[in-house]
Each structure stands twice: as structure tokens, then as C-alpha cells.
Coordinates of C-alpha atoms in Angstrom, one line a residue:
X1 CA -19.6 20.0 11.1
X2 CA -22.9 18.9 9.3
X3 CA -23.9 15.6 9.1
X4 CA -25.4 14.0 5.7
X5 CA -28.6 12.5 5.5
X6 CA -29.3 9.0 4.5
X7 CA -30.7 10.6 2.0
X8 CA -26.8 12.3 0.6
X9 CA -25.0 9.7 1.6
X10 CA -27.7 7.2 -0.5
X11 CA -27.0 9.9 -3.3
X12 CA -23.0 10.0 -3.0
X13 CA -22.9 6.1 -2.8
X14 CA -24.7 5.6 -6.0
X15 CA -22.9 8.2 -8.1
X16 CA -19.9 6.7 -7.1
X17 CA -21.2 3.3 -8.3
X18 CA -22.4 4.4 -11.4
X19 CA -18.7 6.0 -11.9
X20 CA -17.2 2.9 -11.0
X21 CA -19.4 0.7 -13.3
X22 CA -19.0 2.7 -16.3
X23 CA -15.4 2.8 -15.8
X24 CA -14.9 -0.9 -15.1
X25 CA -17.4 -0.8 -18.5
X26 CA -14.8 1.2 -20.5
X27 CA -11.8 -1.2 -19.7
X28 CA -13.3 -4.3 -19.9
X29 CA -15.0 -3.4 -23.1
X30 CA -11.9 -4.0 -25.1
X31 CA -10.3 -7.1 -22.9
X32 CA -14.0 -8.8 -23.5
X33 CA -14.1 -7.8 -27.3
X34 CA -10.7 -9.5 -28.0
X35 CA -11.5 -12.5 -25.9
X36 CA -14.8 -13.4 -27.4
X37 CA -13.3 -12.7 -30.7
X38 CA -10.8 -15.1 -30.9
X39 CA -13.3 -17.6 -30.6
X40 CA -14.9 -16.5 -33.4
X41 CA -14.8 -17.1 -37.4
X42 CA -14.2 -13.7 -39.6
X43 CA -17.7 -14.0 -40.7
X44 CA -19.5 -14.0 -37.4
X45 CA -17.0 -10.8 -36.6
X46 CA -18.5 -9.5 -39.6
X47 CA -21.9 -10.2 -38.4
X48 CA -21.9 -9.7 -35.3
X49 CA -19.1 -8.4 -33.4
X50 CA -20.5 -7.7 -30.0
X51 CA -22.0 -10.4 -29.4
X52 CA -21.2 -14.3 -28.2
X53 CA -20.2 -16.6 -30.7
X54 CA -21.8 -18.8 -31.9
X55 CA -20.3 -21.3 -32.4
X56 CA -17.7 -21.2 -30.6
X57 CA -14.4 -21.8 -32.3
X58 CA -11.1 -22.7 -30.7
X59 CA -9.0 -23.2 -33.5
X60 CA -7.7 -19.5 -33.2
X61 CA -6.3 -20.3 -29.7
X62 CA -5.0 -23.5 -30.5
X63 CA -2.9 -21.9 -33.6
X64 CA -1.4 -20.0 -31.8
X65 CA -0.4 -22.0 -28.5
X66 CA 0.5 -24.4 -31.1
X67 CA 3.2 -22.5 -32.8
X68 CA 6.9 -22.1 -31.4
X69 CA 7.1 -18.6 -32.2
X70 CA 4.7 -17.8 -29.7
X71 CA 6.5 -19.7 -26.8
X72 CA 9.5 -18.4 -27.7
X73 CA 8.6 -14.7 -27.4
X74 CA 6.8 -15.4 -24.2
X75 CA 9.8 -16.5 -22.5
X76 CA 11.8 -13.6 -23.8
X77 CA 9.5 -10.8 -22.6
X78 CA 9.4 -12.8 -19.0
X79 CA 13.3 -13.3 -19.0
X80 CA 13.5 -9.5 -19.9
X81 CA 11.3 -8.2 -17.8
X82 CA 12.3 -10.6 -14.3
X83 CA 15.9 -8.9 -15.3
X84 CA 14.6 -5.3 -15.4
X85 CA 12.7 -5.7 -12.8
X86 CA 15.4 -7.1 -10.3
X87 CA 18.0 -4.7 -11.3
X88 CA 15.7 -1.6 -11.0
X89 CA 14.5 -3.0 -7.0
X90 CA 17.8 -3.4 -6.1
X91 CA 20.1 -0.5 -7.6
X92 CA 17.0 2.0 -6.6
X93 CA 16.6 0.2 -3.0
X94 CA 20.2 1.2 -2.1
X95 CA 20.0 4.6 -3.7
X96 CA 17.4 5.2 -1.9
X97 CA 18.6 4.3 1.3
X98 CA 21.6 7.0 0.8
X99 CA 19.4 8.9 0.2
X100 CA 17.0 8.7 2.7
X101 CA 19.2 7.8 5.9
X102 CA 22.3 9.9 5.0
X103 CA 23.0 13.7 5.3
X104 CA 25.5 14.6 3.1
X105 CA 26.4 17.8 0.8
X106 CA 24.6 18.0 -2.5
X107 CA 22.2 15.3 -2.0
X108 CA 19.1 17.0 -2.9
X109 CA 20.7 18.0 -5.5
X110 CA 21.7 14.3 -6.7
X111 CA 18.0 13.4 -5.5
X112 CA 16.8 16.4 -8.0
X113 CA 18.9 14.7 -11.1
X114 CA 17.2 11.7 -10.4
X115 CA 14.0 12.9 -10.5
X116 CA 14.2 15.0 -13.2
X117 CA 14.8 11.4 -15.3
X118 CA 10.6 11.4 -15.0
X119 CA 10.5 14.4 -17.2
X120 CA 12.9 13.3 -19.7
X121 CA 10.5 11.3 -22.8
X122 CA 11.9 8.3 -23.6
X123 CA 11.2 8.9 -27.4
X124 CA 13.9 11.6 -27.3
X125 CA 16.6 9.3 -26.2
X126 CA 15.9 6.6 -28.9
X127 CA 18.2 7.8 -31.6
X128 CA 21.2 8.2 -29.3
X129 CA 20.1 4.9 -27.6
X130 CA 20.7 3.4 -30.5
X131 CA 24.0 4.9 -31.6
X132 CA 25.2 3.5 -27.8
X133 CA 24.5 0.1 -28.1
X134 CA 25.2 -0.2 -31.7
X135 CA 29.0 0.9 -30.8
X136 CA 29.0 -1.2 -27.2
X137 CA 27.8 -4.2 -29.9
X138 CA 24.4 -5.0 -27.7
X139 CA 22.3 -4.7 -30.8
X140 CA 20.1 -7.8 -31.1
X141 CA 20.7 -8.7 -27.5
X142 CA 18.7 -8.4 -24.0
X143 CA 20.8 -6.8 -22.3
X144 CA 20.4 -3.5 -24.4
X145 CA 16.7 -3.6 -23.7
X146 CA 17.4 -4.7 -20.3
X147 CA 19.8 -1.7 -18.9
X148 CA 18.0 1.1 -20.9
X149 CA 14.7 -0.4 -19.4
X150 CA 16.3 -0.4 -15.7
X151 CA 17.6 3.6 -16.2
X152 CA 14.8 4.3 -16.9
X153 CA 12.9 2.6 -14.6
X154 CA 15.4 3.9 -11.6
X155 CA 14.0 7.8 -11.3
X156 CA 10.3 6.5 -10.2
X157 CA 11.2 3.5 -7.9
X158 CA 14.0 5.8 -6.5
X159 CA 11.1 8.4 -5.4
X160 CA 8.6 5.9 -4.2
X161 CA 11.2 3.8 -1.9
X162 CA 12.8 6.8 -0.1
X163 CA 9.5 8.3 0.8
X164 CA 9.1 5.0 2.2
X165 CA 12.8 4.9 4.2
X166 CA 12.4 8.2 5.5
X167 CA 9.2 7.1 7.3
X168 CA 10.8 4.2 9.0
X169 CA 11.8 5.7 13.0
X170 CA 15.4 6.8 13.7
X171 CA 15.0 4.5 16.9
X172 CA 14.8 1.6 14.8
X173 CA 18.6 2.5 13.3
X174 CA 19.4 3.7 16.5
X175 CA 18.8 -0.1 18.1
X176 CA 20.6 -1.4 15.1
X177 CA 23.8 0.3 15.9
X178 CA 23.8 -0.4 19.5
X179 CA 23.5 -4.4 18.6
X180 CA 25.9 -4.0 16.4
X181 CA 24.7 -3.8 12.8
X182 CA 25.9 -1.7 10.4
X183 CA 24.9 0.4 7.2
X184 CA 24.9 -3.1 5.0
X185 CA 23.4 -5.0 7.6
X186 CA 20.7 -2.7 8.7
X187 CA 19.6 -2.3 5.2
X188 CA 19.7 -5.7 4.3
X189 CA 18.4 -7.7 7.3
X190 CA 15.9 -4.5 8.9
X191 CA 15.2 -1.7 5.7
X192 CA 14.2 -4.5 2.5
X193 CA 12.2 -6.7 5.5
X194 CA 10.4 -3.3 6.6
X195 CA 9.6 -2.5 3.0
X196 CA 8.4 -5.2 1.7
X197 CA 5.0 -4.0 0.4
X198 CA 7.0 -1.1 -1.1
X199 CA 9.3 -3.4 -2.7
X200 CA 6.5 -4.9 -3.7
X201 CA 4.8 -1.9 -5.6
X202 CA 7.7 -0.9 -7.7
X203 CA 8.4 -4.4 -8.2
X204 CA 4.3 -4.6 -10.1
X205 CA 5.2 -1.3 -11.4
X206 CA 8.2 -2.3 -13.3
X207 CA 7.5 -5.6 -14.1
X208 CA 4.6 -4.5 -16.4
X209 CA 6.1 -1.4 -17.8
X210 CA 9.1 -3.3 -18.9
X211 CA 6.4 -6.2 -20.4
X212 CA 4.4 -3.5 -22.1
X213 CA 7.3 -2.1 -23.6
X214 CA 7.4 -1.8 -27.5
X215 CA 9.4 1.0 -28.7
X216 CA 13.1 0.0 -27.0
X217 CA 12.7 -3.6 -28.4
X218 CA 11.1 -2.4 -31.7
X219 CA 14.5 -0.9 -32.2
X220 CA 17.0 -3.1 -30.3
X221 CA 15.6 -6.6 -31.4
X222 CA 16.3 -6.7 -34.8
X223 CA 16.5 -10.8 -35.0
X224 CA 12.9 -12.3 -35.1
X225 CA 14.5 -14.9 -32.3
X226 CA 14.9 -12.1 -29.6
X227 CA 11.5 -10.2 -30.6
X228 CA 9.4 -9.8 -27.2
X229 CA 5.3 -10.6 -27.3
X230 CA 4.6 -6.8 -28.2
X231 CA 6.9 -7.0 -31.2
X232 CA 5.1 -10.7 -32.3
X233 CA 1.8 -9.1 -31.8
X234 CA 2.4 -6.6 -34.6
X235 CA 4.4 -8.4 -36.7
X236 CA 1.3 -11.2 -36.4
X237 CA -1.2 -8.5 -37.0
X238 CA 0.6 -7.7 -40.4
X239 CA 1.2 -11.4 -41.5
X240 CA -3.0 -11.9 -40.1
X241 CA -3.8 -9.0 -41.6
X242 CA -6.6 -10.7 -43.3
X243 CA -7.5 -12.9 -39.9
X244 CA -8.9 -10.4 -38.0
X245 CA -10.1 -13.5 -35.4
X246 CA -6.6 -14.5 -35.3
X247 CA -5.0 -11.8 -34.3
X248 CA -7.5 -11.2 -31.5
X249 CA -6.6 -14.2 -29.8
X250 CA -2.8 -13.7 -30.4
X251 CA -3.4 -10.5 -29.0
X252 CA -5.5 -11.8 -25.9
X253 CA -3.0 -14.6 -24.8
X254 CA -0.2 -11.9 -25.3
X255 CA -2.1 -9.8 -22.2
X256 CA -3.1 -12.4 -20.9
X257 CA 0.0 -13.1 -18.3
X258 CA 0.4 -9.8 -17.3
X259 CA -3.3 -9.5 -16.5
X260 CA -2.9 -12.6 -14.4
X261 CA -0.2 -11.1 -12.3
X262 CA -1.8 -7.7 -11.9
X263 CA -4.5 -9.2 -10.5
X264 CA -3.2 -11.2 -7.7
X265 CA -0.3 -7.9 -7.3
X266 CA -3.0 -5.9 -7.4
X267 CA -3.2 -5.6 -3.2
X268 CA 0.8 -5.3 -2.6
X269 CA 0.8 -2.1 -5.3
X270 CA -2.2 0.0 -3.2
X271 CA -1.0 -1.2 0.1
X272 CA 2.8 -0.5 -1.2
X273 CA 1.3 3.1 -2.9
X274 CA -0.3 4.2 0.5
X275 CA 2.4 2.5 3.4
X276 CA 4.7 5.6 3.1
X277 CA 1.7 8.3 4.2
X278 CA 0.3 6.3 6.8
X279 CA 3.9 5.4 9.1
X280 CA 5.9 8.0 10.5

């Protein structure tokens, strides 16, 4: 096998730097722009709209952290999403387990049906979606965001959690049994303990999907008191239409959480992503 030269590998390494600058360039550019704009006027966006302002102005911000509305759309895309999230971990950690500990007849076939829930576009099932809750009388409610979000959140985490299960030894089940534990037991005090950073992963995974969602509450949350922070960020954009600093900084604290938590989840979803290759 042929070595690289310094020479190469000084090549490679600054490629893949100048790769990874301009695509930390391209993601920040946005996140940056709506920062720095809500701190300025409309004229200095007019002006000058990439650069600092000057002066800065923090009545944008405090509009909006000042109104109820605001609060009150925060705390229903967290309650929402903390609900999607646990019910996808937990009803996909015990499928999962079946599935990935358990030989029985037709279960790659049941495992197939799940999966093929990835291919299915959410935008098809919208219409009939609505025609379901509307006659269960969850209209205007959490829970019909809340179960439609966790179906179809299930198919993914399913996928990533038995890959993970199926890695874990036999001999760890078999020492189980012969202290006594059974199936309940061994999944709850051994398998969720084990998996932990994959947990973990589909926890970050579903946790942001289900606070980036728009179209399900769009068309669920019909009441202005149940709307979720994506739905308050266009309806402020239409009522700011004219505000264009405004709405920047509604739309910056509205990302603003979630960026928070991605960063410090940021480790537990690679390490979670990358745990079920390297066990076994």
C-alpha cells in the first residue's frame, strides 16, 4: 500500500478545510443575517444589509420577548414536541426490541411495513389526516399533532434502535435469564441502560423534527391559542410584513431553542449514529 507524502496529505487536509469552511459559511450565512438583523432599523437593512449595525437597536427583541403570544407558542411547541418525542422513544424502543431479540414468523415482514412508513410523504396523508381527527374531534388540540407526529416518527427510530439491539451479545441475555430476569426486565433494567447514546440520537432526531414541524399544525391548530412557534412565525411575518427587522428577530428567537439544544445534543446524535457499527 502506498504511503502519501506530506506533501498529499498537506493537500487532502486543506481541501477538506476549505470544504468545511465554506460549508459552515453557507449555514451560518443565514443564522448570522437574521441575528444581526433584528438589531437593526428597516433603514440600515435597506442600506446595508450585510453588515453590523450600527446602531445597534434592541427594541426588535424586546417586542417580542415582551409580548404573551410569543411565550405562549413557545411553551406549546416544547409541550408538543417533549410528548412526541417520548412517545416515539418508547413505543419504537419496545418494537424494536421484538424485533431485534425475537424470531418469530412474519417479522421481516412486519419489520418491511415499518420501514416502508419512510417512503410514504407525509403531504399525501394530510387530507385524510384531517378527515380522521376532524371525526375523532382532535381538531384544535395537541394530541392530533402529537400522535400523527409520533407515527410518523416510529419507522426511522424503529430502524435506528434495532440495528442497535441486534449488536448487543446474546451472552448478555443469556446471563439475564440465568439470574433470573425476564423479557420486561432485561429490556428495561439492561437493553434502555445499554442504549443510551442511541436513545439519545432518536431522541435529538425527533425532538427537532417534531419542533420544525409546520404543515401537521398548519392544519390541525386552527385556534391562534394552540398555534406552535412555526405557525407564529408566519402569521408574524404577514402581520410585520412591512417590519422586515421585526420579523428577523421573531424569527431568530423562534430557532433559537432548538439551536441551543442541538448544540449541546450534538455529541449523543454522532456517537448514537455510529455506536451500532462499531459493537458487535
Amino acid at each position: 500500500m502506498k504511503v502519501a507524502s506530506p506533501r498529499q496529505r498537506l493537500l487532502r487536509n486543506t481541501w477538506f478545510y476549505v470544504a468545511a469552511f465554506l460549508t459552515t459559511a453557507f449555514v451560518a450565512t443565514p443564522i448570522l443575517f437574521a441575528l444581526f438583523g433584528g438589531f437593526k432599523d428597516n433603514q440600515q437593512l435597506r442600506d446595508n444589509a450585510l453588515g453590523l449595525p450600527n446602531p445597534w437597536n434592541t427594541e426588535n427583541y424586546t417586542d417580542v420577548l415582551a409580548a404573551s403570544t410569543f411565550w405562549r407558542q413557545l411553551a406549546n411547541s416544547v409541550g408538543i414536541a417533549l410528548a412526541t418525542t417520548f412517545i416515539v422513544v418508547m413505543a419504537a424502543a419496545m418494537v424494536a426490541f421484538v424485533f431485534a431479540r425475537y424470531a418469530f414468523r412474519g417479522r421481516e415482514v412486519l419489520f418491511m411495513l415499518f420501514a416502508t412508513g419512510m417512503m410514504f410523504p407525509f403531504a399525501v396523508a394530510v387530507l385524510p389526516l384531517f378527515v380522521i381527527l376532524r371525526t375523532m374531534g382532535m381538531l384544535n388540540s395537541p394530541l392530533g399533532v402529537i400522535l400523527p407526529q409520533a407515527a410518523f416518527g416510529l419507522p426511522l427510530t424503529i430502524i435506528i434502535l434495532r440495528s442497535f439491539f441486534r449488536a448487543i451479545p446474546a451472552e448478555v441475555e443469556e446471563a439475564a435469564v440465568i439470574d433470573g430476569a425476564g423479557p420486561w426486565r432485561f429490556f428495561t433494567t439492561i437493553m434502555l441502560p445499554m442504549a443510551r447514546p442511541a436513545l439519545a440520537t432518536v431522541s435529538v432526531l425527533a425532538l427537532v423534527n417534531s419542533w420544525n414541524s409546520f404543515l401537521l399544525p398548519l392544519v390541525v391548530l386552527q385556534e391562534s391559542q394552540w398555534w406552535t412557534l412555526p405557525i407564529g412565525a408566519t402569521r408574524f411575518s404577514g402581520q410585520f410584513s412591512t417590519d422586515t427587522a421585526k420579523v428577523l428577530a421573531f424569527v431568530m428567537l423562534a430557532m433559537l431553542p432548538a439551536l441551543i439544544f442541538y448544540a449541546f445534543a450534538e455529541r449523543h446524535l454522532i456517537s448514537g449514529l455510529t455506536a451500532g457499527s462499531t459493537k458487535g
